[in-house]
C-alpha positions as CSV (number, residue, x, y, z in Angstrom):
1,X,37.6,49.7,21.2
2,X,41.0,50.5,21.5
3,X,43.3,50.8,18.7
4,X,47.0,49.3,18.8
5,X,48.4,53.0,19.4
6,X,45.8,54.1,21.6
7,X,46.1,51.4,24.0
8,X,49.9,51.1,24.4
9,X,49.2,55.2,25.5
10,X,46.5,53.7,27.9
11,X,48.6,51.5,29.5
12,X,51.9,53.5,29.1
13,X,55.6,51.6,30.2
14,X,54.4,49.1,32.9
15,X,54.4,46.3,31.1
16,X,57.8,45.1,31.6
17,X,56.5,45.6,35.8
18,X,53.9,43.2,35.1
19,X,55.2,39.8,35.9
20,X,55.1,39.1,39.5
21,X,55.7,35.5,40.2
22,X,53.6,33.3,42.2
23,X,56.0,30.3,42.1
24,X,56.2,28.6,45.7
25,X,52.6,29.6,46.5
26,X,51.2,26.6,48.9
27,X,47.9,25.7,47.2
28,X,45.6,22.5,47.0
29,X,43.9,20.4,44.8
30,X,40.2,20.5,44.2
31,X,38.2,17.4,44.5
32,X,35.9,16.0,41.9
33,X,32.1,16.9,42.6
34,X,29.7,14.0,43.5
35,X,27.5,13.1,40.7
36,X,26.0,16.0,39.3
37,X,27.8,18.0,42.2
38,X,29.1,21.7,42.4
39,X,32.9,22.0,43.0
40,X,34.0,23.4,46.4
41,X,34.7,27.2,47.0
42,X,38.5,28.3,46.9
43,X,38.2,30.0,49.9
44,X,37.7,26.9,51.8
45,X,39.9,23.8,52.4
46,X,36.1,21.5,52.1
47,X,36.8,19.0,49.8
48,X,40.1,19.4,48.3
49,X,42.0,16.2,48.2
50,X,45.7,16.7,48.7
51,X,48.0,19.6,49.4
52,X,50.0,21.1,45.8
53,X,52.6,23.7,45.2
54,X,53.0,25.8,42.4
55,X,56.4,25.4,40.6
56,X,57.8,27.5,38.0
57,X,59.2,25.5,35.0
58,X,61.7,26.5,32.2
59,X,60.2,29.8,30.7
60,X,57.6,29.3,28.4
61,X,58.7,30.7,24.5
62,X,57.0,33.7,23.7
63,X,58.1,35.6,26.9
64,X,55.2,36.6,28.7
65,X,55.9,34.3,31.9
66,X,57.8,31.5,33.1
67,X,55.3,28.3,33.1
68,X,54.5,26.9,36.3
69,X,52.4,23.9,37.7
70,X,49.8,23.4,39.5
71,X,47.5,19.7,40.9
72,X,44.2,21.0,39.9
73,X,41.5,18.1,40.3
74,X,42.7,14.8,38.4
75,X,45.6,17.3,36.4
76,X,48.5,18.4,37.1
77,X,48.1,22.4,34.8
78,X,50.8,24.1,32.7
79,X,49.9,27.6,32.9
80,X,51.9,31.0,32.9
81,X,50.9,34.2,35.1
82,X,51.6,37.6,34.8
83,X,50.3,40.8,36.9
84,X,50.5,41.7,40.6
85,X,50.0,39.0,42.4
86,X,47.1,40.3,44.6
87,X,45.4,42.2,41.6
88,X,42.0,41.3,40.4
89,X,42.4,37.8,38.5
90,X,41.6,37.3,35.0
91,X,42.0,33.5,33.3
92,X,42.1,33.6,29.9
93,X,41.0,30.2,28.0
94,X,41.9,28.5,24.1
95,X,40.8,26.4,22.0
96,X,41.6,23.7,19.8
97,X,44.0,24.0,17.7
98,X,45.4,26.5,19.7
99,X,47.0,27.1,23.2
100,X,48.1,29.8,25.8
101,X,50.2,32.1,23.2
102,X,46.8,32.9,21.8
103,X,47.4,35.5,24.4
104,X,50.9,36.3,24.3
105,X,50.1,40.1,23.5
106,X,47.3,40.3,25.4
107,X,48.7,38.8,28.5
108,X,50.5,41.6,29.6
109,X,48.5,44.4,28.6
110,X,46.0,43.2,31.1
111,X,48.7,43.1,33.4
112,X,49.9,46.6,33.1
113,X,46.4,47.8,33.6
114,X,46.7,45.8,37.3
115,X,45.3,42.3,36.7
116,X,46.6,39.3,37.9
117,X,46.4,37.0,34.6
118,X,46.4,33.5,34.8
119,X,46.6,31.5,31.0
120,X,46.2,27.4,31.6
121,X,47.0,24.7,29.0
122,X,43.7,22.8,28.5
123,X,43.5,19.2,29.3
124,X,45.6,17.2,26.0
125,X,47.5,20.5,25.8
126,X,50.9,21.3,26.5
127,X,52.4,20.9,29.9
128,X,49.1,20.1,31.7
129,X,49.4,16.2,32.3
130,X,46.7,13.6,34.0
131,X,47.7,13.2,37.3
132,X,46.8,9.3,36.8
133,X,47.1,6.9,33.3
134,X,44.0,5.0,34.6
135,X,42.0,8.4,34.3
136,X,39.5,8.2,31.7
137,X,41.0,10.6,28.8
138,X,37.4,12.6,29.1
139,X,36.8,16.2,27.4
140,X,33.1,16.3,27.7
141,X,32.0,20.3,27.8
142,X,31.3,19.5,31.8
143,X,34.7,18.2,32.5
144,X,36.9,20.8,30.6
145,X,35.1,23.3,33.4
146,X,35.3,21.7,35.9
147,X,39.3,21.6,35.2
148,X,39.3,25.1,35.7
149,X,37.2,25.4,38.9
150,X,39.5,23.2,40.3
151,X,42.7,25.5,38.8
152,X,40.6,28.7,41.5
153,X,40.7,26.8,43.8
154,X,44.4,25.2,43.6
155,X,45.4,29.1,43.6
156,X,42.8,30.2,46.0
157,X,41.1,32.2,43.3
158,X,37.2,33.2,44.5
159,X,36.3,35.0,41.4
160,X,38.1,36.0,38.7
161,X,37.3,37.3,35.0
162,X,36.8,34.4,32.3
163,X,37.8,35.0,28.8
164,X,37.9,32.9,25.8
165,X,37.8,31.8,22.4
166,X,36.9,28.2,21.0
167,X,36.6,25.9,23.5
168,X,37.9,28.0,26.2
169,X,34.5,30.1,25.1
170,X,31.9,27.3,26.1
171,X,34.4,26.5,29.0
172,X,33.6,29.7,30.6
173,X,30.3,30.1,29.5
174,X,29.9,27.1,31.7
175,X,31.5,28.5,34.2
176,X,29.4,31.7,34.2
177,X,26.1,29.5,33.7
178,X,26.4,27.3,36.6
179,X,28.9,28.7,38.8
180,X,28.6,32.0,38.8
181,X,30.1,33.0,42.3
182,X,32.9,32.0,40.2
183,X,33.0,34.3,37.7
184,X,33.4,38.2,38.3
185,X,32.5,38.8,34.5
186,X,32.7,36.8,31.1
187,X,34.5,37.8,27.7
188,X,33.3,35.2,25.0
189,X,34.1,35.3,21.5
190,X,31.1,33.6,18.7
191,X,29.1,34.0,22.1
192,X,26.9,31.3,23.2
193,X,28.7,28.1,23.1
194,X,27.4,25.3,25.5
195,X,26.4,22.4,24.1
196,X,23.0,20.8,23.8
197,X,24.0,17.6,22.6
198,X,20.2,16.5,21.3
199,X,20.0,19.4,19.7
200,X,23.3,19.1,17.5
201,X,21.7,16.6,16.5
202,X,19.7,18.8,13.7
203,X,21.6,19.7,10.9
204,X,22.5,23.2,10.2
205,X,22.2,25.3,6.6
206,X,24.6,23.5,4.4
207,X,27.4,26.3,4.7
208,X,28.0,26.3,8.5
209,X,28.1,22.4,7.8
210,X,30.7,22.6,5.8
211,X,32.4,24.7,8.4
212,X,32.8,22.2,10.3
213,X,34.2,19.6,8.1
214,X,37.0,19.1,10.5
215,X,34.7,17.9,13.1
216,X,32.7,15.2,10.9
217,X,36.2,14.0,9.6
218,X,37.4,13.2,13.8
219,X,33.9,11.4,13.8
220,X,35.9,8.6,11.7
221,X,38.6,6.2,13.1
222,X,40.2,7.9,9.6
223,X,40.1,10.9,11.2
224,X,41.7,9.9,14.5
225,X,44.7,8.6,12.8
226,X,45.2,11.8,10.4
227,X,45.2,13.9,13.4
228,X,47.7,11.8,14.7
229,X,49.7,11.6,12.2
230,X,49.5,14.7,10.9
231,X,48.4,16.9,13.8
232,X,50.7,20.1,12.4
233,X,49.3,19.6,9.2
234,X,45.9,19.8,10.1
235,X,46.4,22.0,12.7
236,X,47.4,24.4,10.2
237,X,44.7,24.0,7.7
238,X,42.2,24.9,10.6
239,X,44.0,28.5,11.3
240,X,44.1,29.3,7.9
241,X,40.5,28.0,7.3
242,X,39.2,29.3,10.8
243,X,40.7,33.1,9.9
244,X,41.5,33.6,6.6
245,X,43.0,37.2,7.2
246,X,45.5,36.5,9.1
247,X,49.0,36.2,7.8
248,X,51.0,34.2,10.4
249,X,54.4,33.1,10.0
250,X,55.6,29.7,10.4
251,X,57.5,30.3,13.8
252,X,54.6,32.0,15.4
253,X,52.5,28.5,14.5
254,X,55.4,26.3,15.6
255,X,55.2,28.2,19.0
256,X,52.1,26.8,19.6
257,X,52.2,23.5,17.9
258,X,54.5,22.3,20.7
259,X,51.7,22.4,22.5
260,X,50.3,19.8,20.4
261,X,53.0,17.0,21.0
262,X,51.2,15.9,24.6
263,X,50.7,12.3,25.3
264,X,46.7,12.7,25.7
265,X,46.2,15.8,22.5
266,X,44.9,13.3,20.2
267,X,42.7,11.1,22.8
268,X,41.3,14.5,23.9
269,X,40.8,16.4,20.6
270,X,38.9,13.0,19.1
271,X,36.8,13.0,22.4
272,X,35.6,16.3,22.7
273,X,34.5,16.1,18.6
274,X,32.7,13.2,18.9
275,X,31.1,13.8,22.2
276,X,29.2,16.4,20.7
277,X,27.6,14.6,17.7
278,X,26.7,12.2,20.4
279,X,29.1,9.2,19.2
280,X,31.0,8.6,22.7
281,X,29.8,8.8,26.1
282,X,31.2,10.9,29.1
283,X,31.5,10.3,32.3
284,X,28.2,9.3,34.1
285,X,29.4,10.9,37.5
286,X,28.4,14.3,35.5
287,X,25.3,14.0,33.9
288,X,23.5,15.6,36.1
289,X,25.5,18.7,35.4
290,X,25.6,17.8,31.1
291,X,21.5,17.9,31.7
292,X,21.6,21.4,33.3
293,X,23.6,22.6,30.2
294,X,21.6,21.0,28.3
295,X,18.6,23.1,29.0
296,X,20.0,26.2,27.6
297,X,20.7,27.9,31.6
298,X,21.1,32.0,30.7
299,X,24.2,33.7,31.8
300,X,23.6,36.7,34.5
301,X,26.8,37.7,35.1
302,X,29.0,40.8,33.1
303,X,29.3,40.0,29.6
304,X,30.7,41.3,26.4
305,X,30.6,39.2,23.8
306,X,32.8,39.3,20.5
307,X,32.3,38.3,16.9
308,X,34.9,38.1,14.4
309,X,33.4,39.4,10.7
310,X,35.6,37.0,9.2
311,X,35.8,33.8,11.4
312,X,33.4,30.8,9.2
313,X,31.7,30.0,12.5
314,X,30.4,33.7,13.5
315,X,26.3,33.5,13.4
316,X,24.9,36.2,11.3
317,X,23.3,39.0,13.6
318,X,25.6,40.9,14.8
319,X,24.7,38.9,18.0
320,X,21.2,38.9,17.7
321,X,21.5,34.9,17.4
322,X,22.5,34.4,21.1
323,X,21.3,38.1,22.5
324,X,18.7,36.4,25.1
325,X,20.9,34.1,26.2
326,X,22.5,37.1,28.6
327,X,20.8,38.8,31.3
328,X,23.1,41.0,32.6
329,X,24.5,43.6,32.4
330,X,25.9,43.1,28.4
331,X,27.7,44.4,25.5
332,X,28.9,43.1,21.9
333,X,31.1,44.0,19.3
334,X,31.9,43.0,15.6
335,X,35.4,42.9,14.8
336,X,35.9,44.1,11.2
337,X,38.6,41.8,9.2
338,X,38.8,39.2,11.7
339,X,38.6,35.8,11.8
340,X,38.3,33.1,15.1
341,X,41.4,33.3,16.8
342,X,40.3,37.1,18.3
343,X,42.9,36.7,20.7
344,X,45.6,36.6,18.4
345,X,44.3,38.6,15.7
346,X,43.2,41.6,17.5
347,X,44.9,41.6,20.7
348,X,44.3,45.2,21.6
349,X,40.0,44.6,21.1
350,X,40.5,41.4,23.4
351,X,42.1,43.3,25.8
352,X,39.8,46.2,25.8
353,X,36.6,43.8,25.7
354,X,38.2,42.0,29.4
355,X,38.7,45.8,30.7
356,X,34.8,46.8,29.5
357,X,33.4,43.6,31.2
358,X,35.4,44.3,34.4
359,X,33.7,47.6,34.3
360,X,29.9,46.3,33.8
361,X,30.4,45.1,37.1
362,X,30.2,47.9,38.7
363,X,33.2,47.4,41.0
């Protein structure tokens, strides 16, 4: 893995080259799948529902690109972009409570080495916005997907690189499982993250229940109203908790936690918890695709997958824990020191893990 110094030599000066704009780009949105359906290609106009363009929007704090927009599906996405514009694409995915300046740093060090870079808000996150208020406020582990197979195909993306942390993990760990024409190569951090919802039904060894105290305490109507009303609060309890080596400062948080001020964060956040433990439905239109995860289906393409030694919800096992669950062509690394938000923490080792997977595949 490369080392701060070692890859600033790697990439040398082109990072301040990196950020060709795609604003004005005539794209389209992509049409929600039939029950238990597969998304349309985004090499083909079958299916999309309505014509979009992409619009650039006041620059997006942190300086690594100027946010745009984009219809995707039932969304409207905030994202930024960075790279060449006809590079190989890479989209890199957060989590909760987090958003796109996870990858502030590693952004454009992707994009000096020639990659297009594309970094969406998740649905209840910053700029991205439901295209309808009548639209169920839905963040089921099918859906979440499904918003980025629509964001390829609104900017004509066939494949591209999927990396990811927290949710954006099992989001492209979906992606990879059940679309994989989709995904060129995968970078997911804790590793195997979809969700078997009759299995999380079993309780776990007492410790990694207690990780998760955050989750059982969104289970309670309690715990809907302290996220609302104290979503920075909370917010920052979970980094501190979730990585508790990392020293950030207060305007580095407050960067993100803008992020957090969206209409639908809270309706979202609570949904996607309690989903999980079983204790709110999804949509039905997408159980036949929630039954498919269900089963456990292995991931063939590219992988490297990335633990953090420090992060409370890394499974002992140096990877051994999820190991079968990858059939490719595969790597994995421990991260000494660090905690959950890899991204972040070790920006340089997130970087390098995107380049290594691109290179598994050969092309």
């Amino acid at each position: 893995m490369f080392t701060r110094r070692g890859f600033g030599k790697a990439v040398g000066v082109g990072v301040g080259a990196a950020g060709a704009s795609m604003a004005g780009l005539p794209t389209a949105a992509g049409a929600v799948p039939a029950p238990g359906g597969v998304p349309t290609s985004g090499g083909s106009a079958a299916g999309r529902t309505s014509a979009a363009v992409a619009v650039s929007a006041p620059g997006a704090p942190g300086g690594f690109g100027r946010l745009k927009r984009v219809r995707a599906g039932e969304l409207d996405i905030g994202y930024v972009e960075t790279g060449p514009a006809h590079g190989p694409a890479v989209v890199l995915l957060h989590g909760w409570p987090y958003d796109i300046h996870s990858f502030a740093e590693v952004a454009p060090l992707l994009a000096a080495r020639g990659h297009r870079v594309i970094v969406p808000y998740l649905r209840g996150h910053g700029t991205t916005t439901f295209l309808s208020g009548a639209t169920f406020r839905n963040a089921q582990q099918s859906v979440v997907a499904l918003d980025i197979v629509a964001l390829l195909d609104a900017l004509r993306i066939e494949k591209a690189v999927l990396a990811g942390f927290d949710w954006g993990s099992r989001t492209a760990g979906i992606i990879a499982a059940l679309w994989p024409e989709r995904c060129r190569a995968l970078v997911s951090v804790t590793g195997y993250l979809i969700t078997d919802r009759e299995r999380q039904r079993r309780p776990l060894a007492a410790k990694a229940e207690w990780a998760w105290w955050y989750q059982y305490y969104f289970a309670t109507e309690r715990g809907r109203q302290g996220l609302h009303d104290n979503t920075r609060d909370l917010a920052r309890l979970v980094w501190s908790f979730n990585s508790p080596t990392w020293r950030f400062d207060e305007a580095t948080f407050e960067r993100t936690a803008t992020a957090f001020d969206n209409p639908d964060h809270v309706d979202i956040v609570i949904h996607n918890y309690r989903w999980r433990l079983g204790l709110a439905e999804g949509d039905p239109r997408f159980d036949g695709l929630e039954k498919r995860l269900a089963a456990g289906p292995a991931i063939a393409v590219p992988t490297v997958t990335l633990d953090g030694e420090k992060d409370p919800f890394t499974p002992a096992g140096d990877g051994t824990a999820y190991r079968d669950k990858f059939i490719g062509p595969y790597a994995h690394h421990t991260l000494p020191g660090v905690g959950h938000n890899v991204p972040q923490e070790a920006p340089e080792a997130f970087a390098e893990a995107v380049l290594e997977a691109a290179r598994l595949t050969g092309t």
